[in-house]
GROMACS .gro file of C-alpha atoms in nm:
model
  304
    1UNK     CA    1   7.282   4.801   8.251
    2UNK     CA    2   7.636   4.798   8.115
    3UNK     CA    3   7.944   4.710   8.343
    4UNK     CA    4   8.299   4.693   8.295
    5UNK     CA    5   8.291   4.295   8.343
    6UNK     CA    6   8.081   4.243   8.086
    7UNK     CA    7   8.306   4.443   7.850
    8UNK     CA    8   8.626   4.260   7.949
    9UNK     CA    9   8.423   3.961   7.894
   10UNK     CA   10   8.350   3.994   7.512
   11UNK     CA   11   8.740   4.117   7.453
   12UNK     CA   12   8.822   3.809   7.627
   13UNK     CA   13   8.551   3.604   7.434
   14UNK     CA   14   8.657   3.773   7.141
   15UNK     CA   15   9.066   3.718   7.196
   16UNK     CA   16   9.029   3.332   7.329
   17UNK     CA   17   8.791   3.248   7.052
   18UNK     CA   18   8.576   3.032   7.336
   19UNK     CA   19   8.357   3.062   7.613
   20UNK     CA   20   8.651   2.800   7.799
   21UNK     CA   21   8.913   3.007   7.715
   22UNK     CA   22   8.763   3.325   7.774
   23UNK     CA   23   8.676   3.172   8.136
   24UNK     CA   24   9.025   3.112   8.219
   25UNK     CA   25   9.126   3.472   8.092
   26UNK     CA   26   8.877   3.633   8.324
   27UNK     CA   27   8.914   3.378   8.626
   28UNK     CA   28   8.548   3.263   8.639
   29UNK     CA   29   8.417   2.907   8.575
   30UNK     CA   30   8.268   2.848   8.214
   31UNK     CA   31   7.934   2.801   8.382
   32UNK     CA   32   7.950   3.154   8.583
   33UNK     CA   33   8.094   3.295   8.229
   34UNK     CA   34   7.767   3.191   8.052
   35UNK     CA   35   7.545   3.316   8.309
   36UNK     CA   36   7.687   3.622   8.320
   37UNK     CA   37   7.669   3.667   7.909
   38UNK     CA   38   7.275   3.523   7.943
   39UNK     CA   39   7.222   3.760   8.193
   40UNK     CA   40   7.321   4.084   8.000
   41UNK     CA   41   7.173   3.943   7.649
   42UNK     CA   42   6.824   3.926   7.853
   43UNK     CA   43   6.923   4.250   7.983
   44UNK     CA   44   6.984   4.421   7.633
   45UNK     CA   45   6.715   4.209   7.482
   46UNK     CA   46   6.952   4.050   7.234
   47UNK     CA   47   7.172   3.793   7.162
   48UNK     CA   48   7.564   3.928   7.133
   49UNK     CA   49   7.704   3.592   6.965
   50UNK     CA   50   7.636   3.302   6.773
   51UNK     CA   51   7.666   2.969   7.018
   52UNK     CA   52   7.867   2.713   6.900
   53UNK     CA   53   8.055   2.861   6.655
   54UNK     CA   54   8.474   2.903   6.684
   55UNK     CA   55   8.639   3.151   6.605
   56UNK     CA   56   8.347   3.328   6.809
   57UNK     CA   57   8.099   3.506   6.558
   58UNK     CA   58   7.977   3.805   6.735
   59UNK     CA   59   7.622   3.946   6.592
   60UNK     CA   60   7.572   4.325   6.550
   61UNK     CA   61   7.466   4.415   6.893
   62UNK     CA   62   7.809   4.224   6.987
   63UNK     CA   63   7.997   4.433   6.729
   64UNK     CA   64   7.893   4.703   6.895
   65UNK     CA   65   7.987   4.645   7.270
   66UNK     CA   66   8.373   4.485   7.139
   67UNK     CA   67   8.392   4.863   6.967
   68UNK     CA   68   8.244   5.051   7.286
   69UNK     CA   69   8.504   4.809   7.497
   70UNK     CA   70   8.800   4.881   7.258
   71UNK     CA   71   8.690   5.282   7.325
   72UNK     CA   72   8.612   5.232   7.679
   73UNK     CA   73   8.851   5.020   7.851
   74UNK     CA   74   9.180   5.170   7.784
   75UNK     CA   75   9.055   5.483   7.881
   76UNK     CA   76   8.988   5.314   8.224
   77UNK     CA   77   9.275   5.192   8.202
   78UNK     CA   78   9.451   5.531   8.165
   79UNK     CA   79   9.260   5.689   8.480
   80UNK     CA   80   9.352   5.383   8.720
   81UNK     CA   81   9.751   5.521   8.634
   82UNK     CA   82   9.667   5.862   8.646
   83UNK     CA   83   9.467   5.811   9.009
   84UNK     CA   84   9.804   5.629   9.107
   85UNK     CA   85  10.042   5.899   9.052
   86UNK     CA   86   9.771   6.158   9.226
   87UNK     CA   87   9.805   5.959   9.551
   88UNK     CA   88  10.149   5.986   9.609
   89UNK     CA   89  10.384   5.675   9.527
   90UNK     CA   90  10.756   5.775   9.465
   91UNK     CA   91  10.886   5.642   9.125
   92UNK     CA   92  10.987   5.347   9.067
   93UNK     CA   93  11.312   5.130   8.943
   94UNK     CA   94  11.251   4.813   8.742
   95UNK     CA   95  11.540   4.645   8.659
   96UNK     CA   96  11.504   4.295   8.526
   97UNK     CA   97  11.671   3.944   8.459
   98UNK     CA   98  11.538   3.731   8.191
   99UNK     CA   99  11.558   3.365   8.293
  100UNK     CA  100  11.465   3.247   7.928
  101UNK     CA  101  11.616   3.309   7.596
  102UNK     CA  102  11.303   3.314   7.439
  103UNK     CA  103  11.105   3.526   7.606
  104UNK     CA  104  11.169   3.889   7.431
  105UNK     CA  105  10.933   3.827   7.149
  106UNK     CA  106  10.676   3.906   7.419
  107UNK     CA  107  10.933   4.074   7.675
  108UNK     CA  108  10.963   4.405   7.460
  109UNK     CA  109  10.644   4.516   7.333
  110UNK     CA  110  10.564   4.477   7.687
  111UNK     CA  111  10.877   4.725   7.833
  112UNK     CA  112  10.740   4.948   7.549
  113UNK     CA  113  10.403   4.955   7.582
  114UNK     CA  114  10.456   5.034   8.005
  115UNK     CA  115  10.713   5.295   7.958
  116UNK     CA  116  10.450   5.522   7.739
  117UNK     CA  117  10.246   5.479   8.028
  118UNK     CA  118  10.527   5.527   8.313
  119UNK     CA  119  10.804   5.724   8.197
  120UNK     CA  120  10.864   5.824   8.564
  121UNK     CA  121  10.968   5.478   8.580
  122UNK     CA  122  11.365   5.378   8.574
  123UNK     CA  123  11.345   5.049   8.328
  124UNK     CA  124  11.662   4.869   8.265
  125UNK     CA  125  11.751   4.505   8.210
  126UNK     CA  126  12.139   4.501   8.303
  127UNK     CA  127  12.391   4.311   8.099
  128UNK     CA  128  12.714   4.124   8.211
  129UNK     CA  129  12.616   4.062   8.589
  130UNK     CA  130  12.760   3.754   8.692
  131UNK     CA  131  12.541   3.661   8.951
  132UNK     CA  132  12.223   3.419   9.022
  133UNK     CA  133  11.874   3.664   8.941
  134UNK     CA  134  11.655   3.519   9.229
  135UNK     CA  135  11.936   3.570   9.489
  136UNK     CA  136  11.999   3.892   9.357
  137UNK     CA  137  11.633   4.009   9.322
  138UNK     CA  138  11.601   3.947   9.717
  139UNK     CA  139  11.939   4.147   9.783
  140UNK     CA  140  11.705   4.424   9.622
  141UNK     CA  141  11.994   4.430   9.306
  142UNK     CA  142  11.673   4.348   9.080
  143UNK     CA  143  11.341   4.402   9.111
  144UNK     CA  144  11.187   4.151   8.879
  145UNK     CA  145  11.322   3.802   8.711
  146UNK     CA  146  11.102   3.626   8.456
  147UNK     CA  147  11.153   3.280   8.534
  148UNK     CA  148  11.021   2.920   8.477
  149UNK     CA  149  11.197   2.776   8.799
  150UNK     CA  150  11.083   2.929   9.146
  151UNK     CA  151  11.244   2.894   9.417
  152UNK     CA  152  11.150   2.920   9.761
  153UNK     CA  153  11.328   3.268   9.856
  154UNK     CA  154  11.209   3.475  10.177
  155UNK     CA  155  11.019   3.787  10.079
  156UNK     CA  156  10.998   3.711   9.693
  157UNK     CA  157  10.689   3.645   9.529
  158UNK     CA  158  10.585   3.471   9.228
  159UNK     CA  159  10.313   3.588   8.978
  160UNK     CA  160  10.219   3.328   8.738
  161UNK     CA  161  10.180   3.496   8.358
  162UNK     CA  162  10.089   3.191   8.140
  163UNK     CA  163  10.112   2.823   8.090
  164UNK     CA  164  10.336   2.699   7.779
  165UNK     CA  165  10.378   2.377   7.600
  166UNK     CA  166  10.748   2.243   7.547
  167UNK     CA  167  10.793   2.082   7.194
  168UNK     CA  168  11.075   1.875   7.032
  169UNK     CA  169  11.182   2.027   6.686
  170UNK     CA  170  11.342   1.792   6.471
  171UNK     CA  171  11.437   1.802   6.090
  172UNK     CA  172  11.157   1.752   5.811
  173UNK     CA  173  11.324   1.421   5.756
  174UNK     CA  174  11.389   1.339   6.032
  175UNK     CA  175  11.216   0.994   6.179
  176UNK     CA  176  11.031   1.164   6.453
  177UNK     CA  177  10.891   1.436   6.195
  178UNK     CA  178  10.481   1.389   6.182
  179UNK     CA  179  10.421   1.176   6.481
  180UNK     CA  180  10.220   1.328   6.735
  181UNK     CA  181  10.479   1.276   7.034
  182UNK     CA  182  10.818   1.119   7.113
  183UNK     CA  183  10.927   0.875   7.484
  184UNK     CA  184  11.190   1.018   7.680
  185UNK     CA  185  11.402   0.630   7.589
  186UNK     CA  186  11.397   0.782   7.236
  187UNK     CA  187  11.651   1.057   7.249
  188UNK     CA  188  11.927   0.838   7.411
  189UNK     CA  189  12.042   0.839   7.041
  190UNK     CA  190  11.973   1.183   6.972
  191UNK     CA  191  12.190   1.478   7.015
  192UNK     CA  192  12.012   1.751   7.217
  193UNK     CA  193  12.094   2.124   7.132
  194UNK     CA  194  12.015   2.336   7.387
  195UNK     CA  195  12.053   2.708   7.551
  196UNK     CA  196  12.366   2.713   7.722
  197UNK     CA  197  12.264   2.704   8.093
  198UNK     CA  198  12.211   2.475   8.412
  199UNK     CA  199  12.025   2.124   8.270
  200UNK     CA  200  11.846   2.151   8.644
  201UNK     CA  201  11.660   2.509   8.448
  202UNK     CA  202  11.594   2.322   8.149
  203UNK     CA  203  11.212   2.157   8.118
  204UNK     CA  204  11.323   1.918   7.828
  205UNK     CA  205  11.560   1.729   8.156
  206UNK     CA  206  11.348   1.784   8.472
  207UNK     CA  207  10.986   1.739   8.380
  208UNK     CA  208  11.121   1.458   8.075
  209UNK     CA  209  11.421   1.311   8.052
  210UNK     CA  210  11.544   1.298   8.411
  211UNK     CA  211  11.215   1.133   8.585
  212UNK     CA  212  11.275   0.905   8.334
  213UNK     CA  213  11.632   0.804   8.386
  214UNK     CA  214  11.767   0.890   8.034
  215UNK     CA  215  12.066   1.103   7.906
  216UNK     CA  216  12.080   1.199   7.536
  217UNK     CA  217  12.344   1.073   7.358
  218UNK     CA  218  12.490   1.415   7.284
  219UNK     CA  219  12.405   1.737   7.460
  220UNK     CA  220  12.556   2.057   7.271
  221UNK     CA  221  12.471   2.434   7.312
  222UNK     CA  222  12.391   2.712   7.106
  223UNK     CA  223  12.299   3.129   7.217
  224UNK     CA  224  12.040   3.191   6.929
  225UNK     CA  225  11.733   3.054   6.884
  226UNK     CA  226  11.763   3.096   6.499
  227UNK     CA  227  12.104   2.956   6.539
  228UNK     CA  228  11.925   2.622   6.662
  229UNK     CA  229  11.693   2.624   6.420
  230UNK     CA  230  11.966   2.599   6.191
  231UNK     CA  231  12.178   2.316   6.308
  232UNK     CA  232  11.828   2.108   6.416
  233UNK     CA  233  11.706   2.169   6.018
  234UNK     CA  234  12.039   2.039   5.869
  235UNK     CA  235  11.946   1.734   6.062
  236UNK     CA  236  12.284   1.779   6.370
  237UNK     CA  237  12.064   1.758   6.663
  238UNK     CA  238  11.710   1.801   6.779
  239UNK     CA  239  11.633   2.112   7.043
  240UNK     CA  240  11.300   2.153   7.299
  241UNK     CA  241  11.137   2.491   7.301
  242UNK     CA  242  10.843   2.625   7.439
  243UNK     CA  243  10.587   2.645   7.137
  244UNK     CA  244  10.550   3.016   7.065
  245UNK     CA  245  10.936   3.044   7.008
  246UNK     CA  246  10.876   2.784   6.705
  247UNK     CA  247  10.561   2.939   6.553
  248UNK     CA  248  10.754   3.119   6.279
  249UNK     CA  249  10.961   2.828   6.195
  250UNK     CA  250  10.673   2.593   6.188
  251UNK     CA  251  10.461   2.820   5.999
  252UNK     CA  252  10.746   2.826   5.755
  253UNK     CA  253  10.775   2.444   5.704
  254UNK     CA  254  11.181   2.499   5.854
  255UNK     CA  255  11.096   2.249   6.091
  256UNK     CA  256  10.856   2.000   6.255
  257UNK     CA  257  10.749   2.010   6.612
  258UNK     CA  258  10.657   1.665   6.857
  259UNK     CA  259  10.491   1.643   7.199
  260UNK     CA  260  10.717   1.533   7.436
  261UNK     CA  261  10.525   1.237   7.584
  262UNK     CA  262  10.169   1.141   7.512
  263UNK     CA  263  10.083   1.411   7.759
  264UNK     CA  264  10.331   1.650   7.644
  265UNK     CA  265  10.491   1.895   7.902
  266UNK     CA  266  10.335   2.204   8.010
  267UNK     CA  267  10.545   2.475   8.245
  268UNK     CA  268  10.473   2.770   8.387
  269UNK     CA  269  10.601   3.147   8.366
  270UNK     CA  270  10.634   3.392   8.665
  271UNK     CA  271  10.750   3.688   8.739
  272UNK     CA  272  10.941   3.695   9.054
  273UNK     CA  273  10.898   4.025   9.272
  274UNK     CA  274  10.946   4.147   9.599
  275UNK     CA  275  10.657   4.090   9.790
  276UNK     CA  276  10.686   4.482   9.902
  277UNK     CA  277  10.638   4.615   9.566
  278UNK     CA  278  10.282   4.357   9.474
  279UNK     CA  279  10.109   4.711   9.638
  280UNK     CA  280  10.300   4.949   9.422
  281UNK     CA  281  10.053   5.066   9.086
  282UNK     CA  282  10.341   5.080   8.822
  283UNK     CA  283  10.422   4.683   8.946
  284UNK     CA  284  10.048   4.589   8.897
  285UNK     CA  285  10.024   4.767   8.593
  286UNK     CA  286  10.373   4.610   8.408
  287UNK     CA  287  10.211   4.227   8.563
  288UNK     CA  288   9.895   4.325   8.425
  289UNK     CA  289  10.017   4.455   8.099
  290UNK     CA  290  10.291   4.147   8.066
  291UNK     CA  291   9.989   3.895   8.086
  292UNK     CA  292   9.784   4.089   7.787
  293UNK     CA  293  10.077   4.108   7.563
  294UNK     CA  294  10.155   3.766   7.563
  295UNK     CA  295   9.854   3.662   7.522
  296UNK     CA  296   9.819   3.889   7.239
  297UNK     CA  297  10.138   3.802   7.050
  298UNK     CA  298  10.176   3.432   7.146
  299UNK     CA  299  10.035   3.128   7.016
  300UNK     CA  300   9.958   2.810   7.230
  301UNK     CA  301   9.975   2.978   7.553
  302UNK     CA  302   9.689   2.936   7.860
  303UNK     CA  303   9.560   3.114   8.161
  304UNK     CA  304   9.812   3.001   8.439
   0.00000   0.00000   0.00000
């Protein structure tokens, strides 16, 4: 009566909060999702959730599967590793490049969470090399690079993880503070603050301001993220981020946050691989793990 899918369907219902969000998590169309849900509530003979209600409210029979799915599914989980290492497969290196400054608030509960699970594995993220990731993860010098800008390399492979949202912060005084998006001719007088790297890697220029034909008046750089936060909420410059790194500042009132463009400017994450290790189980299991994390610790994100 019970299935797997229909337990990774309520965690899924449960985490997105709707049955169109909880589609895109488990790759079905909303319309197969709600058959499938009908199908097991005629099944069981009861209903598992109230309709039309968000945040989902689950009923008690739904209560029960989420805590039979909670017990259930990482032990699953558990036996699809263990059946890996019976049949075989050497272990592993993962060394890694981090294309994006931002991306450790997700990035290390993730390395954390896989190495309890594969200590056999040789995890490392190397500091000081001085040379392009992609490049180097197809000279076999890396084995994975999280990046927002693929490139067409021979034998690499991109796995989408999620879809993001870049935002503008600005100062709480600032004239762009509390309207729901900004126009690319509007920060010719602004000074941009930004990561110090390539503009041709930076969303706020390719998918905005260049298409457009604008420059910002000023373009300076900072490391930190905090350290941007600073100078943008002393009112020196304004700074694009992708929206989870500002959900502690905005939930703090530090700073405001605007669309860029009325239909704002949405990128996408991968992780770059070889396409010779997409068969290898620790791989599948650090993509598969890297997509739950974020989605657990990350606000505004979507199913890429």
């Amino acid at each position: 009566m019970l299935e797997l899918r229909h337990l990774r369907t309520l965690v899924a219902l449960r985490d997105a909060g709707s049955l169109v969000e909880a589609a895109e998590r488990v790759h079905l169309t909303q319309s197969a999702l709600s058959h499938q849900i009908k199908d097991l509530e005629e099944r069981l003979g009861s209903q598992l959730f109230v309709r039309k209600t968000r945040p989902v409210e689950f009923t008690r029979a739904g209560q029960r599967l989420l805590v039979l799915a909670e017990q259930v599914l990482p032990l699953v989980r558990m036996a699809e590793r263990d059946l890996a290492r019976l049949i075989g497969h050497e272990p592993g290196r993962l060394h890694m490049a981090i294309e994006c400054h931002s991306c450790f608030q997700w990035l290390m509960p993730t390395i954390d969470h896989f190495r309890n699970h594969w200590p056999e594995v040789e995890v490392d993220i190397p500091g000081g090399h001085h040379f392009d990731p992609l490049p180097a993860l197809a000279r076999e010098q890396l084995d994975l690079v999280i990046t927002a800008d693929p490139q067409p390399l021979a034998g690499v492979y991109y796995e989408p993880l999620f879809r993001y949202q870049g935002l503008l912060a600005v100062a709480r005084q600032h004239p762009f503070a509390g309207r729901p998006f900004v126009t690319p001719e509007e920060l010719a007088e602004e000074t941009l603050i930004t990561y110090p790297v390539e503009h041709t890697r930076l969303d706020v220029f390719t998918q905005f301001l260049d298409p457009a034909g604008v420059r910002p008046r000023e373009v300076r750089t900072a490391e930190l993220t905090i350290m941007m936060m600073q100078l943008v909420a002393s009112g020196r410059g304004v700074c694009a981020l992708p929206n989870w790194a500002l959900t502690e500042y905005l939930e703090r009132d530090y700073v405001k946050a605007v669309a860029l463009g009325e239909e704002g400017v949405w990128s996408t994450l991968f992780a770059a691989i070889r396409e010779e290790s997409r068969g290898q189980p620790w791989m599948e299991d650090f993509l598969r793990t890297a997509r739950e994390t974020s989605f657990a610790v990350l606000d505004g994100i979507r199913p890429a």
